[in-house]
Amino acid sequence: MNLPQKHSVTGTNIFSVMSGLATQYNAINLSQGFPDFALDEHLSKLLYDAACSGYNQYAPMPGLPVLRQAIAKDFKNRYNITVDADTEITITPGATYAIYTAFTAILLPGDEVILLEPCYDSYLPNIEINGAKAIPVSLVAPDFSVDWNKVKNAISPKTKAIIINTPHNPTGAIWAKSDWDTLAEIVRNTNIIIISDEVYEQLIFDNEKHYSVLEHTELRERSFAIYSFGKVFNNTGWKIGYSIAPPKYTSAFRAIHQFLAFSVNTPGQYALAMHLESGLAGAVGKIMEQKRNDFISLMQNTLFTIHKPTKGSYFQVASYEKISDMGDLEFAKWLTINQGVATIPISSFYKDKKDDHLIRFCFAKKQETLLNAVDRLKRIG
Ligand code: PMP
Ligand code: GLN
């Protein structure tokens, strides 16, 4: 029996492929985005305490009230915006799931969704699984800024949504306030919904400010904002995130969520709530900025070229033009197998696999890991 192919992306996704190769060839894994250092001991103790104190059964479908209230307070503190914990926040098993759920809540077959490429690899299949069509618009290198005329031209009567990601995976580009204003102008007399993937909101460098869609009063009314605790507390494996959206959107989101995961890991939610409430959670942005600086300066001793230092996220894009003219996937595999450093080829973030001979390094690693990796990279050539 032939089973249906529900989206156009065939084969195994790039994060599994490259992390798998890294394990197989004992390479240093700078591919998939995750920190290799321990999480805050306070948070791990809270998880233990939560399990010992009986927080082990199903949480309420929208998430533990204490966690939703802690998030609302956190947004008041950090952005000075009011979020209703009961009607606007839903806790999810990670941001990838939240993005899928938001798409599933809003898309009907035949709808179109604009995505800005390169982009996180789940967006495209998520759109297609829902019977909708992805309309890719390329960001403009080397800044990976938005060409607003191209976005305008991509809009049709079928456009249901546009998905945004700032700080941006894989390029580390960030949106200025003016980008949000331009987007608001473009969607003003339409019913286009915004999905704003802000998972790296706290990983932003050089004293830049992250502008959230939630701060834009006009856009907020038509937006889902998506977050992931994994990127804030160095615990990507906990897979806990959340969506913030106006009550009507949140109801539609929960209508899907209640029949998909229904609820999220209870002790993890409790631990995160207590950690947020404790005020002991350190600022991860400064630590990651230091890692970016160290990584970029170490890379000066290699043949890789960094055209633009990343402004946010875990990632730095680099060109290998002085080393090889291989395609980026082939090069990333060669680098893993022969030089012992795993990375991600940027072509995997494009629908048509556009290959500009760029790879992505994840620098969210211990100093020792970065030093060892760059030592290996220095030997090339
Ligand atoms: N969006 C972007 C842009 C990402 O890079 C990631 C990767 N982790 C996610 C969403 C997913 O986050 P989570 O691990 O919470 O599913
Ligand atoms: N977001 C992470 C990255 O871009 C990985 C997520 C995943 O493995 N699906 O590397």
mmCIF file with all atom_site columns, C-alpha atoms in Angstrom, residues 4 42 73 89 91 105-106 145 201 207 224 282 284 294 307 347 366:
data_model
loop_
_atom_site.group_PDB
_atom_site.id
_atom_site.type_symbol
_atom_site.label_atom_id
_atom_site.label_alt_id
_atom_site.label_comp_id
_atom_site.label_asym_id
_atom_site.label_entity_id
_atom_site.label_seq_id
_atom_site.pdbx_PDB_ins_code
_atom_site.Cartn_x
_atom_site.Cartn_y
_atom_site.Cartn_z
_atom_site.occupancy
_atom_site.B_iso_or_equiv
_atom_site.pdbx_formal_charge
_atom_site.auth_seq_id
_atom_site.auth_comp_id
_atom_site.auth_asym_id
_atom_site.auth_atom_id
_atom_site.pdbx_PDB_model_num
ATOM 1  C CA . PRO A 1 4   ? 0.428  9.561  1.158  1.00 0.00 ? 4   PRO A CA 1
ATOM 2  C CA . HIS A 1 42  ? 18.896 25.994 40.270 1.00 0.00 ? 42  HIS A CA 1
ATOM 3  C CA . LYS A 1 73  ? 4.902  38.934 34.457 1.00 0.00 ? 73  LYS A CA 1
ATOM 4  C CA . ILE A 1 89  ? -0.826 32.227 26.505 1.00 0.00 ? 89  ILE A CA 1
ATOM 5  C CA . ILE A 1 91  ? 2.209  26.328 26.758 1.00 0.00 ? 91  ILE A CA 1
ATOM 6  C CA . ALA A 1 105 ? -5.441 26.550 13.295 1.00 0.00 ? 105 ALA A CA 1
ATOM 7  C CA . ILE A 1 106 ? -5.580 29.052 10.441 1.00 0.00 ? 106 ILE A CA 1
ATOM 8  C CA . SER A 1 145 ? 17.333 42.089 4.978  1.00 0.00 ? 145 SER A CA 1
ATOM 9  C CA . GLU A 1 201 ? 14.459 37.002 21.362 1.00 0.00 ? 201 GLU A CA 1
ATOM 10 C CA . ASN A 1 207 ? 23.200 46.295 22.558 1.00 0.00 ? 207 ASN A CA 1
ATOM 11 C CA . PHE A 1 224 ? 0.792  34.591 16.937 1.00 0.00 ? 224 PHE A CA 1
ATOM 12 C CA . GLY A 1 282 ? 20.753 34.789 34.425 1.00 0.00 ? 282 GLY A CA 1
ATOM 13 C CA . VAL A 1 284 ? 21.830 34.297 28.458 1.00 0.00 ? 284 VAL A CA 1
ATOM 14 C CA . ASP A 1 294 ? 35.322 34.337 20.684 1.00 0.00 ? 294 ASP A CA 1
ATOM 15 C CA . HIS A 1 307 ? 30.936 38.306 5.716  1.00 0.00 ? 307 HIS A CA 1
ATOM 16 C CA . SER A 1 347 ? 20.741 25.339 1.087  1.00 0.00 ? 347 SER A CA 1
ATOM 17 C CA . LYS A 1 366 ? 31.829 25.516 25.750 1.00 0.00 ? 366 LYS A CA 1
#
